[in-house]
mmCIF file of C-alpha atoms in Angstrom:
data_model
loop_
_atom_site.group_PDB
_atom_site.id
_atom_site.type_symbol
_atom_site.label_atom_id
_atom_site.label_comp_id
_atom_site.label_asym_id
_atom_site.label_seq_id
_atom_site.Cartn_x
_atom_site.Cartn_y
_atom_site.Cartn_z
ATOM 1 C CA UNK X 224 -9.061 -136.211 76.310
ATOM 2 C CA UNK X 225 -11.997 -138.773 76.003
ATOM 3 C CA UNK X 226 -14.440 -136.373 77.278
ATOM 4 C CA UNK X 227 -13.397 -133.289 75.360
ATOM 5 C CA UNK X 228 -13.625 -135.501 72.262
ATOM 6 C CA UNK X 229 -17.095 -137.020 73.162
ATOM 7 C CA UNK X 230 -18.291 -133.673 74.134
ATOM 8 C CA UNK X 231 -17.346 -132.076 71.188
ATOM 9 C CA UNK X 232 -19.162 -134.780 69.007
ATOM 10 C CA UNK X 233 -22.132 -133.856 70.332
ATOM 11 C CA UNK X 234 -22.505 -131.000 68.462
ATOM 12 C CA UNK X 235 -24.578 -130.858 65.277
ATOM 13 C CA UNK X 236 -22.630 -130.901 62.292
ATOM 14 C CA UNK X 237 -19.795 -132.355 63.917
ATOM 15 C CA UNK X 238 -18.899 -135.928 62.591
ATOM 16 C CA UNK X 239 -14.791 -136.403 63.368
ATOM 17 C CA UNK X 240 -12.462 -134.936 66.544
ATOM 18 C CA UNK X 241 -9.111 -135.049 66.207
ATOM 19 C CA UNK X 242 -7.048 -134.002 68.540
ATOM 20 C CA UNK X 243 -3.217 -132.716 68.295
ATOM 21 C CA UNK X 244 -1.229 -131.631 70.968
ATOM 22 C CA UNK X 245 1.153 -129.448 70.482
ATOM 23 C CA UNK X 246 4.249 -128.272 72.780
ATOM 24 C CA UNK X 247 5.801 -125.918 69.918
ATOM 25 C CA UNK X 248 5.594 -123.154 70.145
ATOM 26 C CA UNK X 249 4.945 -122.825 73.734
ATOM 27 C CA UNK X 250 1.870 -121.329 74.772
ATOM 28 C CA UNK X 251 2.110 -117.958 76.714
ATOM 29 C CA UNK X 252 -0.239 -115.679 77.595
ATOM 30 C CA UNK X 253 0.984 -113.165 74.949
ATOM 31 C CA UNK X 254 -1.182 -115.116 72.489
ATOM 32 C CA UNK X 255 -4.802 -114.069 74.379
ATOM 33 C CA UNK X 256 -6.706 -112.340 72.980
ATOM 34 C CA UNK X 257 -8.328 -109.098 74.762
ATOM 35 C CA UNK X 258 -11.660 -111.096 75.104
ATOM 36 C CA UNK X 259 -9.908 -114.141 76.387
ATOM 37 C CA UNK X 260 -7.777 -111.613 78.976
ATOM 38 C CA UNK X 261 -10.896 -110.655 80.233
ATOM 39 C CA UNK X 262 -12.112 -113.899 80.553
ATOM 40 C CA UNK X 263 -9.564 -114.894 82.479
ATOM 41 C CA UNK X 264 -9.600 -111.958 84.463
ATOM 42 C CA UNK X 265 -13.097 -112.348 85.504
ATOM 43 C CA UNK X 266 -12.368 -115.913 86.578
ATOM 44 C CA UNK X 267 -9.749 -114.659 88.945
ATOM 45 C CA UNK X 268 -6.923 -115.389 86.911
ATOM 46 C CA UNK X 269 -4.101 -112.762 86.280
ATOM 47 C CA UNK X 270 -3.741 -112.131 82.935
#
């Protein structure tokens, strides 16, 4: 998670990352949206 915390603080404006992970609720793919389905879609992905 180093790198997605030292990528993110390259970004202007951002100062802090904190990072939370979560296992409840579990994710599932009921929770995309329709831009992220088609996202995922066009990477090959069903969705």
């Amino acid at each position: 998670m180093d790198d997605i915390r030292a990528r993110l603080l390259q970004e202007a404006g951002v100062r802090q990352v904190n990072i939370e992970i979560v296992w409840d609720p579990a994710w599932t793919k009921a929770r995309l949206s329709e831009d992220g389905i088609d996202i995922m879609r066009n990477w090959g992905i069903s969705a």
